[in-house]
mmCIF file of C-alpha atoms in Angstrom:
data_model
loop_
_atom_site.group_PDB
_atom_site.id
_atom_site.type_symbol
_atom_site.label_atom_id
_atom_site.label_comp_id
_atom_site.label_asym_id
_atom_site.label_seq_id
_atom_site.Cartn_x
_atom_site.Cartn_y
_atom_site.Cartn_z
ATOM 1 C CA MET A 1 0.000 0.000 0.000
ATOM 2 C CA SER A 2 1.019 3.599 -0.495
ATOM 3 C CA TYR A 3 0.984 5.801 2.599
ATOM 4 C CA ILE A 4 -2.346 7.305 1.520
ATOM 5 C CA GLU A 5 -3.820 3.817 1.077
ATOM 6 C CA TYR A 6 -2.460 2.903 4.504
ATOM 7 C CA SER A 7 -4.276 5.907 5.994
ATOM 8 C CA TRP A 8 -7.555 4.895 4.357
ATOM 9 C CA PHE A 9 -7.046 1.350 5.653
ATOM 10 C CA MET A 10 -6.500 2.607 9.215
ATOM 11 C CA MET A 11 -9.542 4.873 9.145
ATOM 12 C CA PHE A 12 -12.048 2.636 7.370
ATOM 13 C CA VAL A 13 -10.890 -1.011 7.303
ATOM 14 C CA LEU A 14 -8.730 -1.867 10.337
ATOM 15 C CA TRP A 15 -11.695 -2.651 12.592
ATOM 16 C CA HIS A 16 -12.559 -5.672 10.407
ATOM 17 C CA PHE A 17 -9.343 -7.340 11.593
ATOM 18 C CA VAL A 18 -9.580 -6.503 15.309
ATOM 19 C CA GLU A 19 -11.692 -8.757 17.542
ATOM 20 C CA THR A 20 -10.618 -7.237 20.869
ATOM 21 C CA ASP A 21 -11.996 -4.038 22.389
ATOM 22 C CA TYR A 22 -8.645 -2.264 21.941
ATOM 23 C CA ALA A 23 -5.583 -2.552 19.713
ATOM 24 C CA LEU A 24 -2.083 -1.179 20.070
ATOM 25 C CA VAL A 25 -0.793 0.136 16.741
ATOM 26 C CA VAL A 26 2.999 -0.045 16.410
ATOM 27 C CA GLN A 27 4.742 0.945 13.184
ATOM 28 C CA ASP A 28 8.258 -0.275 12.402
ATOM 29 C CA ASP A 29 9.857 2.852 13.870
ATOM 30 C CA GLY A 30 8.367 2.430 17.337
ATOM 31 C CA TRP A 31 8.228 -0.132 20.121
ATOM 32 C CA VAL A 32 7.143 -0.717 23.724
ATOM 33 C CA LEU A 33 9.895 0.535 26.022
ATOM 34 C CA ASP A 34 8.600 -1.060 29.218
ATOM 35 C CA GLY A 35 5.434 -3.101 29.563
ATOM 36 C CA ALA A 36 5.543 -2.486 33.320
ATOM 37 C CA ASN A 37 4.689 1.172 32.564
ATOM 38 C CA TRP A 38 1.276 0.200 31.216
ATOM 39 C CA ARG A 39 -1.664 1.868 33.006
ATOM 40 C CA ASP A 40 -5.143 0.358 33.007
ATOM 41 C CA GLU A 41 -6.549 3.885 32.922
ATOM 42 C CA TYR A 42 -5.566 3.986 29.241
ATOM 43 C CA PHE A 43 -8.692 1.908 28.638
ATOM 44 C CA GLU A 44 -10.781 4.913 29.669
ATOM 45 C CA TYR A 45 -10.025 6.541 26.297
ATOM 46 C CA ASP A 46 -10.687 5.685 22.674
ATOM 47 C CA TYR A 47 -7.430 7.103 21.317
ATOM 48 C CA ILE A 48 -4.020 7.761 22.860
ATOM 49 C CA GLY A 49 -0.978 8.540 20.743
ATOM 50 C CA ALA A 50 2.513 9.939 21.014
ATOM 51 C CA PRO A 51 2.170 13.738 20.691
ATOM 52 C CA VAL A 52 4.042 15.464 17.895
ATOM 53 C CA HIS A 53 5.186 19.077 18.079
ATOM 54 C CA LEU A 54 2.400 20.336 15.760
ATOM 55 C CA ALA A 55 -1.103 21.407 16.777
ATOM 56 C CA ARG A 56 -4.101 22.907 14.985
ATOM 57 C CA VAL A 57 -5.024 26.082 16.868
ATOM 58 C CA HIS A 58 -8.367 27.846 16.556
ATOM 59 C CA SER A 59 -8.410 31.395 17.953
ATOM 60 C CA PRO A 60 -10.276 34.698 17.438
ATOM 61 C CA GLU A 61 -7.519 35.604 14.962
ATOM 62 C CA GLY A 62 -8.176 32.525 12.834
ATOM 63 C CA THR A 63 -7.000 28.942 12.476
ATOM 64 C CA ARG A 64 -3.348 28.005 12.039
ATOM 65 C CA TRP A 65 -0.782 25.297 12.658
ATOM 66 C CA MET A 66 1.725 25.941 15.426
ATOM 67 C CA GLY A 67 4.938 23.936 15.802
ATOM 68 C CA ASN A 68 7.721 23.203 18.282
ATOM 69 C CA PHE A 69 5.147 22.964 21.111
ATOM 70 C CA SER A 70 4.652 26.751 20.900
ATOM 71 C CA TRP A 71 0.946 26.047 21.419
ATOM 72 C CA LEU A 72 1.372 24.866 25.019
ATOM 73 C CA PRO A 73 0.683 28.323 26.593
ATOM 74 C CA LEU A 74 -2.613 28.487 24.666
ATOM 75 C CA LEU A 75 -4.092 25.251 26.039
ATOM 76 C CA ASN A 76 -6.149 26.984 28.714
ATOM 77 C CA LYS A 77 -6.403 30.433 27.147
ATOM 78 C CA PRO A 78 -10.026 31.611 26.734
ATOM 79 C CA GLY A 79 -11.219 31.659 23.159
ATOM 80 C CA HIS A 80 -8.576 29.191 21.989
ATOM 81 C CA SER A 81 -8.944 25.544 20.974
ATOM 82 C CA VAL A 82 -5.736 23.540 20.650
ATOM 83 C CA LEU A 83 -5.790 20.178 18.872
ATOM 84 C CA PRO A 84 -2.356 18.492 18.933
ATOM 85 C CA ILE A 85 -1.578 15.789 16.411
ATOM 86 C CA LEU A 86 -1.398 12.509 18.325
ATOM 87 C CA ASN A 87 0.707 10.199 16.215
ATOM 88 C CA GLY A 88 -0.835 7.008 14.930
ATOM 89 C CA GLY A 89 2.528 5.253 14.634
ATOM 90 C CA PHE A 90 2.398 4.243 18.302
ATOM 91 C CA SER A 91 -1.187 4.526 19.445
ATOM 92 C CA LEU A 92 -3.869 2.746 21.427
ATOM 93 C CA ARG A 93 -7.332 2.725 19.848
ATOM 94 C CA SER A 94 -10.647 1.289 20.842
ATOM 95 C CA ARG A 95 -12.534 -0.810 18.306
ATOM 96 C CA ARG A 96 -15.317 1.748 18.645
ATOM 97 C CA MET A 97 -12.899 4.438 17.493
ATOM 98 C CA MET A 98 -11.822 2.314 14.522
ATOM 99 C CA GLN A 99 -15.462 1.919 13.451
ATOM 100 C CA THR A 100 -16.525 5.527 13.902
ATOM 101 C CA LEU A 101 -16.050 6.777 10.328
ATOM 102 C CA PHE A 102 -17.931 3.683 9.134
ATOM 103 C CA THR A 103 -20.818 3.951 11.609
ATOM 104 C CA HIS A 104 -21.081 7.753 11.508
ATOM 105 C CA GLN A 105 -20.834 8.425 7.816
ATOM 106 C CA HIS A 106 -21.796 12.064 8.201
ATOM 107 C CA ILE A 107 -18.229 12.602 9.475
ATOM 108 C CA GLN A 108 -16.344 13.215 6.256
ATOM 109 C CA VAL A 109 -12.598 13.279 5.677
ATOM 110 C CA VAL A 110 -11.697 16.766 4.475
ATOM 111 C CA VAL A 111 -8.517 17.778 2.658
ATOM 112 C CA ILE A 112 -7.937 21.379 3.690
ATOM 113 C CA PRO A 113 -6.385 23.934 1.279
ATOM 114 C CA PRO A 114 -2.567 23.937 1.180
ATOM 115 C CA ASP A 115 -0.591 26.303 3.385
ATOM 116 C CA GLY A 116 1.548 27.337 0.439
ATOM 117 C CA TYR A 117 3.208 26.193 -2.754
ATOM 118 C CA MET A 118 6.661 24.941 -3.641
ATOM 119 C CA LYS A 119 8.494 25.551 -6.908
ATOM 120 C CA ASN A 120 10.740 23.452 -9.123
ATOM 121 C CA PRO A 121 8.616 21.424 -9.455
ATOM 122 C CA PHE A 122 5.518 23.407 -8.584
ATOM 123 C CA LYS A 123 3.356 21.589 -6.046
ATOM 124 C CA PRO A 124 1.139 22.386 -3.028
ATOM 125 C CA HIS A 125 2.618 22.231 0.466
ATOM 126 C CA TRP A 126 0.871 21.414 3.746
ATOM 127 C CA THR A 127 2.407 22.011 7.176
ATOM 128 C CA ALA A 128 0.648 18.834 8.325
ATOM 129 C CA ASN A 129 -0.246 16.369 5.584
ATOM 130 C CA PRO A 130 -4.062 16.155 5.633
ATOM 131 C CA THR A 131 -4.017 12.720 4.003
ATOM 132 C CA ASN A 132 -2.298 11.214 7.060
ATOM 133 C CA GLU A 133 -4.792 9.325 9.184
ATOM 134 C CA ASP A 134 -3.544 10.711 12.494
ATOM 135 C CA VAL A 135 -3.803 14.304 11.233
ATOM 136 C CA GLN A 136 -7.402 13.606 10.233
ATOM 137 C CA LEU A 137 -8.467 11.749 13.383
ATOM 138 C CA THR A 138 -6.760 13.804 16.084
ATOM 139 C CA ALA A 139 -6.706 17.307 14.616
ATOM 140 C CA LEU A 140 -9.009 17.916 11.652
ATOM 141 C CA LEU A 141 -11.905 15.621 12.647
ATOM 142 C CA ARG A 142 -11.492 15.587 16.406
ATOM 143 C CA PRO A 143 -14.415 17.979 17.228
ATOM 144 C CA GLN A 144 -16.800 15.834 15.169
ATOM 145 C CA LEU A 145 -15.501 12.615 16.697
ATOM 146 C CA GLU A 146 -15.870 13.993 20.217
ATOM 147 C CA ALA A 147 -19.424 15.043 19.354
ATOM 148 C CA VAL A 148 -20.348 11.364 18.843
ATOM 149 C CA GLY A 149 -18.675 10.285 22.094
ATOM 150 C CA ILE A 150 -15.085 9.475 21.136
ATOM 151 C CA ARG A 151 -12.746 10.145 24.076
ATOM 152 C CA PHE A 152 -9.230 11.439 23.508
ATOM 153 C CA ALA A 153 -6.731 11.220 26.352
ATOM 154 C CA PRO A 154 -5.749 14.503 28.058
ATOM 155 C CA LEU A 155 -2.242 15.922 27.884
ATOM 156 C CA ASP A 156 -1.000 14.480 31.182
ATOM 157 C CA ILE A 157 -1.912 10.972 29.950
ATOM 158 C CA TYR A 158 -0.607 11.004 26.391
ATOM 159 C CA LYS A 159 2.724 12.642 27.188
ATOM 160 C CA GLN A 160 3.470 9.737 29.558
ATOM 161 C CA PHE A 161 2.081 7.119 27.175
ATOM 162 C CA ALA A 162 4.774 7.617 24.529
ATOM 163 C CA MET A 163 7.192 10.136 23.056
ATOM 164 C CA GLU A 164 7.905 11.144 19.509
ATOM 165 C CA ASP A 165 9.163 14.730 19.308
ATOM 166 C CA SER A 166 11.147 15.751 22.379
ATOM 167 C CA GLY A 167 10.648 19.280 23.622
ATOM 168 C CA SER A 168 9.033 21.498 26.212
ATOM 169 C CA LEU A 169 6.016 19.170 26.480
ATOM 170 C CA HIS A 170 8.272 16.570 28.093
ATOM 171 C CA ALA A 171 10.249 18.973 30.290
ATOM 172 C CA ASP A 172 8.897 17.390 33.474
ATOM 173 C CA VAL A 173 8.373 13.813 32.224
ATOM 174 C CA ASP A 174 10.315 10.941 33.784
ATOM 175 C CA LEU A 175 11.447 9.215 30.580
ATOM 176 C CA SER A 176 12.006 5.965 32.452
ATOM 177 C CA ARG A 177 8.212 5.844 32.960
ATOM 178 C CA LEU A 178 7.361 6.036 29.244
ATOM 179 C CA PHE A 179 5.344 3.098 27.967
ATOM 180 C CA GLY A 180 6.418 3.430 24.334
ATOM 181 C CA HIS A 181 8.231 5.354 21.656
ATOM 182 C CA HIS A 182 7.813 6.384 18.029
ATOM 183 C CA GLY A 183 10.230 8.286 15.815
ATOM 184 C CA SER A 184 11.732 7.595 12.403
ATOM 185 C CA TRP A 185 15.090 9.127 13.386
ATOM 186 C CA ARG A 186 15.591 6.576 16.187
ATOM 187 C CA ARG A 187 15.695 3.117 14.668
ATOM 188 C CA LEU A 188 15.795 -0.207 16.490
ATOM 189 C CA VAL A 189 18.398 -2.077 14.412
ATOM 190 C CA GLY A 190 19.404 -4.925 16.731
ATOM 191 C CA ILE A 191 17.982 -7.107 19.494
ATOM 192 C CA ASP A 192 20.943 -8.800 21.206
ATOM 193 C CA PRO A 193 21.928 -6.419 22.607
ATOM 194 C CA PRO A 194 19.046 -4.035 21.797
ATOM 195 C CA THR A 195 20.591 -1.400 19.568
ATOM 196 C CA VAL A 196 19.185 1.969 18.515
ATOM 197 C CA ARG A 197 20.748 3.898 15.647
ATOM 198 C CA TYR A 198 20.084 7.623 15.272
ATOM 199 C CA LEU A 199 19.876 9.076 11.789
ATOM 200 C CA TRP A 200 21.433 12.354 12.994
ATOM 201 C CA PRO A 201 24.864 13.018 14.557
ATOM 202 C CA ARG A 202 25.205 13.933 18.221
ATOM 203 C CA SER A 203 25.653 17.649 17.442
ATOM 204 C CA MET A 204 22.159 17.787 15.937
ATOM 205 C CA ILE A 205 20.634 15.688 18.718
ATOM 206 C CA ARG A 206 21.989 18.041 21.371
ATOM 207 C CA SER A 207 20.060 20.937 19.799
ATOM 208 C CA GLY A 208 16.735 19.346 20.776
ATOM 209 C CA LEU A 209 15.428 19.930 24.272
ATOM 210 C CA ARG A 210 15.693 16.628 26.188
ATOM 211 C CA GLU A 211 16.583 14.642 23.067
ATOM 212 C CA MET A 212 19.921 13.574 24.554
ATOM 213 C CA ASP A 213 18.062 12.398 27.649
ATOM 214 C CA PHE A 214 16.367 9.744 25.528
ATOM 215 C CA PRO A 215 19.536 7.799 24.554
ATOM 216 C CA LYS A 216 20.730 8.135 28.166
ATOM 217 C CA MET A 217 17.510 6.470 29.294
ATOM 218 C CA LEU A 218 17.977 3.727 26.696
ATOM 219 C CA MET A 219 21.554 3.047 27.795
ATOM 220 C CA GLN A 220 20.383 2.762 31.396
ATOM 221 C CA ARG A 221 18.029 0.041 30.151
ATOM 222 C CA GLY A 222 20.912 -1.843 28.529
ATOM 223 C CA TYR A 223 20.592 -0.556 24.980
ATOM 224 C CA ARG A 224 23.511 0.226 22.712
ATOM 225 C CA VAL A 225 23.049 3.630 21.028
ATOM 226 C CA GLU A 226 24.816 4.514 17.776
ATOM 227 C CA PHE A 227 25.211 7.883 16.077
ATOM 228 C CA PRO A 228 26.467 8.651 12.559
ATOM 229 C CA PRO A 229 29.800 10.480 12.269
ATOM 230 C CA GLU A 230 29.850 14.260 12.576
ATOM 231 C CA PRO A 231 29.864 16.129 9.244
ATOM 232 C CA THR A 232 33.299 17.396 8.176
#
């Protein structure tokens, strides 16, 4: 499948293959860090995913995407609605959530206008790809899904559930208590011993708030962590 076909599969077809009340979705760039960090309270929600740095923000000034967790101060600001993208690559979903777009067909997937255009070759550009299933479910369609009873986990739950982008959201999170992880730049490339290979050199990793804390946590768990050589 192409990535678009994968997104359609996740939104409209996956529930046909799930017999349990919940399913943990794990793409090949994520894994469970510690099963002992599981919380039964996760079952109180229909969707929990690793938060990314982007959020769709509705305010009196209009609607826009905000990145690098710059939306955090607006979470409780009157007149503002903040909808973070909760990544589908490591996510817990109820079967009810998986069926929602099938059982509530008035909820329609909408491809929003592009945020700009690129040249050479000329093509539209979106800050957050609206064809990605997690962008649709957790940001673009979230108000409609909540209106039919779908429950999304609050911030204090999903930031402990898993991590993708490191940053100010995780400033006070004990990384050793994370249940899972998702991120294409941290690849699990070996099992004995467990080995994680970063796609970026250490100098780039150090520029991200708390990003270097993640490999430290892995090494404390017995992982080997590899970095590519520094650019000359």
